[in-house]
Short mmCIF file of C-alpha atoms and ligand atoms in Angstrom, two decimals:
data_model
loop_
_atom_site.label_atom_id
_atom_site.label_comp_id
_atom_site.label_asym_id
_atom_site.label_seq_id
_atom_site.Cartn_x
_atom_site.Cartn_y
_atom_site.Cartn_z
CA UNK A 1 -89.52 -11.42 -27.68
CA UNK A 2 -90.10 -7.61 -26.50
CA UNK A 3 -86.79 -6.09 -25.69
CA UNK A 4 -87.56 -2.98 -23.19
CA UNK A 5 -84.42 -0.74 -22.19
CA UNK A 6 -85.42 2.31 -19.57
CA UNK A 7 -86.18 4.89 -21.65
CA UNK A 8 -84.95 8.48 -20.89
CA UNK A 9 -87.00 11.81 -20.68
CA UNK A 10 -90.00 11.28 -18.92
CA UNK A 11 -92.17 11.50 -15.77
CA UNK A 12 -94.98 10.21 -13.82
CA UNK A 13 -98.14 11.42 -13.38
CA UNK A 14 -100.75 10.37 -11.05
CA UNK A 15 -102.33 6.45 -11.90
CA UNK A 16 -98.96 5.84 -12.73
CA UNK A 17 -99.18 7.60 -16.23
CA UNK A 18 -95.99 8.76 -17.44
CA UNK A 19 -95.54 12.17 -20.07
CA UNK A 20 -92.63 10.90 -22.56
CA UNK A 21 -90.95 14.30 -23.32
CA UNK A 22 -88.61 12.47 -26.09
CA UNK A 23 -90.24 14.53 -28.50
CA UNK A 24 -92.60 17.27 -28.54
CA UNK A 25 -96.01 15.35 -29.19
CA UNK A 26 -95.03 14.74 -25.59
CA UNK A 27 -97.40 11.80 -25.03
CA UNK A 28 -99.03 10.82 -21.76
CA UNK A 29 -99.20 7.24 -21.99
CA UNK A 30 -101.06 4.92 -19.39
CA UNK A 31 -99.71 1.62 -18.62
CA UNK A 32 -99.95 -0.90 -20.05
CA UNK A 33 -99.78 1.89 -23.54
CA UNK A 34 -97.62 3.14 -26.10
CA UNK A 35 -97.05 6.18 -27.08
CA UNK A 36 -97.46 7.93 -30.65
CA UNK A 37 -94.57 6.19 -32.10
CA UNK A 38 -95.21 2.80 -31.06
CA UNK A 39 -91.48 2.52 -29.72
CA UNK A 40 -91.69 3.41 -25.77
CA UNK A 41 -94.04 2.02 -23.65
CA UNK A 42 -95.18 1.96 -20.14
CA UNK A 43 -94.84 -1.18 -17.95
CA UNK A 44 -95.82 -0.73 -14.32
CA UNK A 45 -95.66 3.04 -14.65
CA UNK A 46 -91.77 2.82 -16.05
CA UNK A 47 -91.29 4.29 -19.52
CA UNK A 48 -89.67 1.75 -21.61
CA UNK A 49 -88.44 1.92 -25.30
CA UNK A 50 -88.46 -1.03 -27.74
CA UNK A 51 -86.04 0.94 -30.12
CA UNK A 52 -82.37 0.32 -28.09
CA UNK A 53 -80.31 -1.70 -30.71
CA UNK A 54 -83.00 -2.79 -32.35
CA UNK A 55 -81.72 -2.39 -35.98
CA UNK A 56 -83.84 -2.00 -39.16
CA UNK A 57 -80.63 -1.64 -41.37
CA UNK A 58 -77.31 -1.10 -40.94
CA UNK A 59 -75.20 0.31 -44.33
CA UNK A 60 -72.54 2.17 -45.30
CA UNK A 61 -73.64 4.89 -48.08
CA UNK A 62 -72.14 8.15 -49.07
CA UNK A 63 -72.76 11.25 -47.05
CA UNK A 64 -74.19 13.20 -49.90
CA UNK A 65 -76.79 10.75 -49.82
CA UNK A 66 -78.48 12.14 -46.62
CA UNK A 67 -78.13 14.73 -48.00
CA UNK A 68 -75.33 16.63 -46.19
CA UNK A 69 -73.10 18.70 -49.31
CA UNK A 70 -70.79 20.96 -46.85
CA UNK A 71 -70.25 17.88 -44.56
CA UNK A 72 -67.29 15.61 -45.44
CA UNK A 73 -67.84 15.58 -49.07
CA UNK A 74 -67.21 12.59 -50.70
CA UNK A 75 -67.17 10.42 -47.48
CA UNK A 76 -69.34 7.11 -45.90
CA UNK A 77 -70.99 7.21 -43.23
CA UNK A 78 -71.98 3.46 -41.47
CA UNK A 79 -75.64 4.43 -41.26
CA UNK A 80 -77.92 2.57 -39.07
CA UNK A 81 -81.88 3.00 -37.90
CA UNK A 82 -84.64 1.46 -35.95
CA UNK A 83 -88.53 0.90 -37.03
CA UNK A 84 -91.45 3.21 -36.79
CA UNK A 85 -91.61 6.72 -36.78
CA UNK A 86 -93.12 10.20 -35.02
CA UNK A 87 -94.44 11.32 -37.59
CA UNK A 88 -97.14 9.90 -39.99
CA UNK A 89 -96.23 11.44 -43.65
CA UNK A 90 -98.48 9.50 -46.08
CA UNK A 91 -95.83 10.01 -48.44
CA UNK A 92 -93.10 8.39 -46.36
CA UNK A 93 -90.24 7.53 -48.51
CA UNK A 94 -89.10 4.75 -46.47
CA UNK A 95 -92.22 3.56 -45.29
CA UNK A 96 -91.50 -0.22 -45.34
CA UNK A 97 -89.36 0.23 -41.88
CA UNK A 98 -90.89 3.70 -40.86
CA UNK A 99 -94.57 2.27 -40.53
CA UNK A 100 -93.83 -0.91 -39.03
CA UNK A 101 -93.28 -1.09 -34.97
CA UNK A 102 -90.35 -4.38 -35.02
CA UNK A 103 -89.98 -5.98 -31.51
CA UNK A 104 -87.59 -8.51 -32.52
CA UNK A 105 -85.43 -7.13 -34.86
CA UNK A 106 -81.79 -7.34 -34.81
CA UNK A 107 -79.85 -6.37 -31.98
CA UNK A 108 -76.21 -4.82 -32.23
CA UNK A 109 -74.58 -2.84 -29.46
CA UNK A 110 -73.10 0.09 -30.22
CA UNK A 111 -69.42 -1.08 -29.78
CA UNK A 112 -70.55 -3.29 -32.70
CA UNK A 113 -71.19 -0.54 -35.14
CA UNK A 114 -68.00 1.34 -33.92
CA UNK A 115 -66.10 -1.51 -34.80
CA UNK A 116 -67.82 -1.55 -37.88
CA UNK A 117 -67.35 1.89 -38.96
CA UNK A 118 -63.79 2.08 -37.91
CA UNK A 119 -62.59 -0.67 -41.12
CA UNK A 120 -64.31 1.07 -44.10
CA UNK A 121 -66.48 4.95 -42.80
CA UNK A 122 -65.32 7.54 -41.77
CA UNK A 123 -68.38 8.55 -39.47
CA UNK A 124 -71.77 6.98 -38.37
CA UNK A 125 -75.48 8.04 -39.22
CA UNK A 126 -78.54 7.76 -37.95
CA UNK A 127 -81.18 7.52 -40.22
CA UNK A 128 -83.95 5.97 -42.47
CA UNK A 129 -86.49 6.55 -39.33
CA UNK A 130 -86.71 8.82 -36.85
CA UNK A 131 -83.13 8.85 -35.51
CA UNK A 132 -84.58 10.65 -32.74
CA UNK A 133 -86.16 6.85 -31.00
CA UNK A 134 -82.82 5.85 -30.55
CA UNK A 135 -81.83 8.29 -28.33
CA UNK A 136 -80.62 6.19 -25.23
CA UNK A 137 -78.40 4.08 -28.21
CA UNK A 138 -76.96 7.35 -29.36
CA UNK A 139 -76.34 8.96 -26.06
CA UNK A 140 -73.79 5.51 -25.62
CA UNK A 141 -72.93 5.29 -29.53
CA UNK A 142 -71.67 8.75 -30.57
CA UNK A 143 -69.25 9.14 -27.41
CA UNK A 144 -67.84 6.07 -28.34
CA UNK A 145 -67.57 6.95 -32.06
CA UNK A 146 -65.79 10.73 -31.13
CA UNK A 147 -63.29 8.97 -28.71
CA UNK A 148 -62.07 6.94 -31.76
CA UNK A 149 -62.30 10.16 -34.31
CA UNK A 150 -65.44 8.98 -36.08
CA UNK A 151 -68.06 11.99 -37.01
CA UNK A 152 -71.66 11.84 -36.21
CA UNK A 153 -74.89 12.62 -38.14
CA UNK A 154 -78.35 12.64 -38.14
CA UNK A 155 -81.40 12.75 -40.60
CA UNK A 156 -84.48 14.28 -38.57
CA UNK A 157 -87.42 15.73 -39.33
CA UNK A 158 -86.53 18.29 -36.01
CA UNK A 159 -89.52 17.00 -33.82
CA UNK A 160 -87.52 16.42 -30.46
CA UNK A 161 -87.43 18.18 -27.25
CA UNK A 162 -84.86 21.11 -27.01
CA UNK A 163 -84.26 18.72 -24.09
CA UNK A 164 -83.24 15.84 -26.20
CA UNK A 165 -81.50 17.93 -28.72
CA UNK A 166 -79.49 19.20 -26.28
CA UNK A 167 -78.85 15.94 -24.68
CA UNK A 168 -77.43 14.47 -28.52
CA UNK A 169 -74.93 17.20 -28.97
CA UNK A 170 -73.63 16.55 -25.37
CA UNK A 171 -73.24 13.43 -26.24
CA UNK A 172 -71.31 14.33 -29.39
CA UNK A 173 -73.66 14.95 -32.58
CA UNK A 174 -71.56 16.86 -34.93
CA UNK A 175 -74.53 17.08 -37.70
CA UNK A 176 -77.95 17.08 -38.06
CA UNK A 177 -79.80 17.62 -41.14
CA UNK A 178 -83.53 18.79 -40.63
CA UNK A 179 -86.46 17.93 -42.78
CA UNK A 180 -89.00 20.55 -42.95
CA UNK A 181 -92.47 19.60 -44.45
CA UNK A 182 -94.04 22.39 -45.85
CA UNK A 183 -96.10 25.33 -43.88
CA UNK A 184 -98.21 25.06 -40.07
CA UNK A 185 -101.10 24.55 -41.95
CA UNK A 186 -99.41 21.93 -43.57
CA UNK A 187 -97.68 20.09 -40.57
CA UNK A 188 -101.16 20.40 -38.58
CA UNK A 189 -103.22 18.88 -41.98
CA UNK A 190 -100.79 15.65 -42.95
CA UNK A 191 -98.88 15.41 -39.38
CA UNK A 192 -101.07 16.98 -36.72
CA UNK A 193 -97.82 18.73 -35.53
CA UNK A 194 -96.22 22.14 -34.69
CA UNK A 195 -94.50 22.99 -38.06
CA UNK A 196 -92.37 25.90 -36.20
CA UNK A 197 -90.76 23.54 -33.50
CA UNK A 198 -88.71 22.15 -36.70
CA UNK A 199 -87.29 25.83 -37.06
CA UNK A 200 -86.91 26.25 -33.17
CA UNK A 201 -84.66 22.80 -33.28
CA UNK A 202 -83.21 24.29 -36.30
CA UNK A 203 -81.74 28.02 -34.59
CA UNK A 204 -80.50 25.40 -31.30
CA UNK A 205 -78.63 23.03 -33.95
CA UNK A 206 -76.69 26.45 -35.19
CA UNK A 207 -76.45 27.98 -31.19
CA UNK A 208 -74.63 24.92 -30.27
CA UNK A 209 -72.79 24.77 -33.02
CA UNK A 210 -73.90 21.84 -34.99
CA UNK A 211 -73.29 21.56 -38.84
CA UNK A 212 -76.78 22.16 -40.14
CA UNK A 213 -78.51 21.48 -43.79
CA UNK A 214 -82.24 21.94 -44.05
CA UNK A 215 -84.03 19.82 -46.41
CA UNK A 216 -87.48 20.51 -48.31
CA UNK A 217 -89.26 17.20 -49.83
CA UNK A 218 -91.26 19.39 -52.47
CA UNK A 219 -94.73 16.94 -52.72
CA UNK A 220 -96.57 17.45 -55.33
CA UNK A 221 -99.95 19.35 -54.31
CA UNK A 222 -98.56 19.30 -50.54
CA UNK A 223 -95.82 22.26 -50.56
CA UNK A 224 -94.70 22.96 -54.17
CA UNK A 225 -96.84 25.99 -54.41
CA UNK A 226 -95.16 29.29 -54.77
CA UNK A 227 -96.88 30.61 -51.66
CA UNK A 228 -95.35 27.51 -49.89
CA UNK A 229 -91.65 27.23 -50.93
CA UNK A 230 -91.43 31.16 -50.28
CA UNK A 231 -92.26 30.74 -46.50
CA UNK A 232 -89.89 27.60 -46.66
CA UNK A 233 -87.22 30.26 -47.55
CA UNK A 234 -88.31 32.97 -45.34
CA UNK A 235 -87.88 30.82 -42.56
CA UNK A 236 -84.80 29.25 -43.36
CA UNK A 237 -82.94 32.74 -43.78
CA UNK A 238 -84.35 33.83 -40.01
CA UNK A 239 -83.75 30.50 -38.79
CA UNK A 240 -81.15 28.85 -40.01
CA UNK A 241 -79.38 31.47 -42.02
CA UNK A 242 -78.18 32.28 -45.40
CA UNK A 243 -74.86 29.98 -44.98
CA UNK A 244 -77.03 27.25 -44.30
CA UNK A 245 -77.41 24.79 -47.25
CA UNK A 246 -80.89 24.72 -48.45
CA UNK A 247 -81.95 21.30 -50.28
CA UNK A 248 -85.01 21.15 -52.43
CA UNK A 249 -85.99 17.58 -53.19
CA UNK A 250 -87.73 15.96 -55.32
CA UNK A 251 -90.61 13.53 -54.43
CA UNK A 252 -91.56 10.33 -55.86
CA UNK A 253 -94.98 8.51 -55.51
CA UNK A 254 -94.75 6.35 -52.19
CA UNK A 255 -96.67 4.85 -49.25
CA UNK A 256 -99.99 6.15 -49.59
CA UNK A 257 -99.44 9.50 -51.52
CA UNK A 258 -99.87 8.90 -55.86
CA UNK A 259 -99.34 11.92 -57.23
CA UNK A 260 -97.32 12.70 -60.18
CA UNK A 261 -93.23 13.19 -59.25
CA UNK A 262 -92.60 16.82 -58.42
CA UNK A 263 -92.33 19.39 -61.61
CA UNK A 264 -88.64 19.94 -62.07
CA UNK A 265 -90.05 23.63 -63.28
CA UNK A 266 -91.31 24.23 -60.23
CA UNK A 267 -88.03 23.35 -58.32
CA UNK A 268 -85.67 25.01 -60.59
CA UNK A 269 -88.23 28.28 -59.56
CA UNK A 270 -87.51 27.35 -55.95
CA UNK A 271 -83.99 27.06 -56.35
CA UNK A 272 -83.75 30.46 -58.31
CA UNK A 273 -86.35 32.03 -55.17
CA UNK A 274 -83.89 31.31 -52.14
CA UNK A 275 -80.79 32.53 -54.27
CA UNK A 276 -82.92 35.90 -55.04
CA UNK A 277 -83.34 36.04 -51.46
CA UNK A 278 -79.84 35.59 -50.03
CA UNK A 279 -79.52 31.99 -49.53
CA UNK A 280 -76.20 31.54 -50.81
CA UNK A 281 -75.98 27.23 -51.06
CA UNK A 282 -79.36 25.88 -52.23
CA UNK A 283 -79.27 22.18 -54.22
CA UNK A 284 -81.77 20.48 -56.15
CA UNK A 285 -81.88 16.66 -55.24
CA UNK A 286 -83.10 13.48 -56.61
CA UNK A 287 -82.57 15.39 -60.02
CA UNK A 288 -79.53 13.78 -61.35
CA UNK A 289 -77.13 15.17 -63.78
CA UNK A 290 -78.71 18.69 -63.20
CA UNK A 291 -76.17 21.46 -62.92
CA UNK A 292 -78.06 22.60 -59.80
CA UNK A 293 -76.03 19.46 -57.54
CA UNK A 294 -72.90 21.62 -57.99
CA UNK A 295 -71.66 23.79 -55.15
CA UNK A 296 -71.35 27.37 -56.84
CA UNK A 297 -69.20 30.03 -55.30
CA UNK A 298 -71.72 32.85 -54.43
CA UNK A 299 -69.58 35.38 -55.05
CA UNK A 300 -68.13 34.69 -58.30
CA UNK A 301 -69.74 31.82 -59.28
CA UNK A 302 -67.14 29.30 -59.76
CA UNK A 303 -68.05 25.66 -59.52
CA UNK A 304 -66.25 24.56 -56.52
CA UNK A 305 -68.04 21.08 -55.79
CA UNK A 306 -69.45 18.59 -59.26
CA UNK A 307 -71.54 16.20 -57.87
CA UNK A 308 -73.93 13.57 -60.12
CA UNK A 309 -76.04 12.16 -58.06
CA UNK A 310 -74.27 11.17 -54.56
CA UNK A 311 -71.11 10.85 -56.21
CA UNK A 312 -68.96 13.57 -55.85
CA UNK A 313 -66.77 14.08 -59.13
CA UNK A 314 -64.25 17.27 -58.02
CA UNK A 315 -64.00 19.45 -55.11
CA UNK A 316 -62.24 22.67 -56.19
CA UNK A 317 -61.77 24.45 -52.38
CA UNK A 318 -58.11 25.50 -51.13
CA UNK A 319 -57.61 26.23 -47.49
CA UNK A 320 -61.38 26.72 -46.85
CA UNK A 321 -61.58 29.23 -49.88
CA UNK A 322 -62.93 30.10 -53.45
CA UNK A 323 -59.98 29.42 -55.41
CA UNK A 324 -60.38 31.96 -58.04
CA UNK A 325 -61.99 34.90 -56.07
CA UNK A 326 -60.57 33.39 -52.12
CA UNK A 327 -64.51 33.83 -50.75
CA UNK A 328 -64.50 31.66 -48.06
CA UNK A 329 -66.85 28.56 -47.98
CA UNK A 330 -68.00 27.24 -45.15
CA UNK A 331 -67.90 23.24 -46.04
CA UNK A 332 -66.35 20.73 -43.53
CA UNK A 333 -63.97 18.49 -44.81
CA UNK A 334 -61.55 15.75 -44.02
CA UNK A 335 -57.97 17.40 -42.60
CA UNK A 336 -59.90 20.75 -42.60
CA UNK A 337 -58.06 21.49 -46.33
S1 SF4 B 1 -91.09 9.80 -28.69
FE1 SF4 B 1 -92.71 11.26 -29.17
S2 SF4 B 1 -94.30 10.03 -30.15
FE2 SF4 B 1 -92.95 8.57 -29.08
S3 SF4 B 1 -93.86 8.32 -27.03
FE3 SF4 B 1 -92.37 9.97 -26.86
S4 SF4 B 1 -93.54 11.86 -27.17
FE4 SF4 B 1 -94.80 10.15 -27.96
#
């Protein structure tokens, strides 16, 4: 059975076509259509969406996971998504849920997943998918989770209207970690997309004073070039900023994409590029046990954070600062210690 819930952001257009303006592929969809994603569709000239509560997965996992490192360290998040996806990355990582459009799966209201949250996490994430489809869900779910002192978060890949991004931190998104995929020429080859509205989405997340962490999936023969990663990092200082933390990831063979996992060479040259530049927290992920999951200091190079993997083994901050040279680090964390 097809559950619809009215969709927000949208209009009509004559023949009773209706422009989704969700995110910015901004479909015009005809009735009786769907639009890119597969998730909102118009019936009788009324956008609809499919994704409201309609739950791929619902976990709890730890927050370095996402990855968010200056973002309640060492804390869960209950993190839930839907099906399908904006985007079309052959090399989707979770491409079981993200390439599949689910009209019956599971429904739980978001007083459910409050109620969840509140007995083990200590926030709630949307992720897996594009958290982005379940918009109208999180315009009810994260009021409800900062009325009983939960955090929000989000893993996007930045593809939503300002509109919409607005609209979330209204309606109380403390976090959002963007995904960038590599260069324009990139984005318009694999995605057919705008690969600056990521970095537009990415200066209004900082403006409105969201926690931001931008994350690069280096795929191997897609954006691990030199020429790639260094307008990656040129971006991300005019963007986001050199405070930002900068993620370089590695990629594993998935979905339809079989190359070789990404040179650790070539990230550890990444890595040492953005800190030659000014970025001041850049991690390697999906590398674990390397000493590049640690939060440095970046002024005297103290380790402040150990990490292996998404555990986190020490946190060595006092009062917001470096305790050996008192730089102050800008991580988030419980009790603001
Ligand atoms: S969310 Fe994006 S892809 Fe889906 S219908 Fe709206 S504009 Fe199209």
């Amino acid at each position: 059975m097809i559950v619809l819930h009215p969709a927000s952001l949208w209009e009509k257009k004559k023949g009773n076509v209706v422009k989704c303006g969700l995110c910015e592929r901004r479909c015009s969809i005809e009735e009786g259509r769907r639009g890119f994603c597969g998730m909102r569709v118009n019936q009788g000239g009324l956008l609809y969406t499919l994704s409201y509560g309609n739950l791929s997965a619902l976990e709890s996992r730890p927050i370095e996971i996402k990855p968010f490192y200056h973002f309640y360290p060492g804390s869960t998040a209950l993190t839930l998504s839907t099906y399908s996806c904006n985007f079309p990355c052959p090399w989707c990582q979770n491409w079981h849920i993200s390439k599949r459009v689910e009209e019956e799966g599971r429904f739980i209201s978001p007083e459910e997943i409050i109620r969840t949250a509140m007995a083990r996490d200590d926030g709630v994430c949307v992720s897996f998918t594009e958290p982005t489809l379940l918009y109208e869900y999180c315009l009810e779910l994260f009021p409800l989770a900062k009325k009983t002192g939960l955090y929000t978060c989000m893993v996007s890949n930045g593809y939503m209207t300002e509109e919409a991004l607005r609209g979330l931190k209204e309606a109380g998104l403390d976090a959002i970690k963007i995904d960038i995929k590599g260069t324009p020429q990139g984005y318009e080859k694999f995605l057919k997309a705008d690969g600056m509205i990521p970095w537009r989405n990415a200066r209004i997340a900082r403006e409105t004073g969201m926690h931001l962490e931008i994350v690069s999936l280096m795929v191997t023969n897609v954006n691990d070039d030199e020429e790639a990663v260094s307008w990656v990092i040129d971006q991300h200082i005019e963007n986001a900023g050199v405070d930002v933390p900068l993620h370089f990831t590695r990629y594993f063979p998935a979905y339809r994409f079989h190359a070789s996992p990404t040179e650790i060479e070539k990230m550890e040259w990444a890595y040492n590029e953005a800190r030659k530049k000014g970025i001041r927290y850049v991690y390697l992920g999906n590398v674990p046990g390397h000493r590049y999951e640690n939060t440095y200091c970046p002024s005297c190079g103290a380790v402040l954070i150990t990490r292996y993997s998404f555990q986190v083994l020490s946190i060595n901050i006092r009062e917001g600062r470096c305790p050996n040279c008192g730089e102050h680090i800008p991580v988030i964390m419980k009790g603001g210690g």
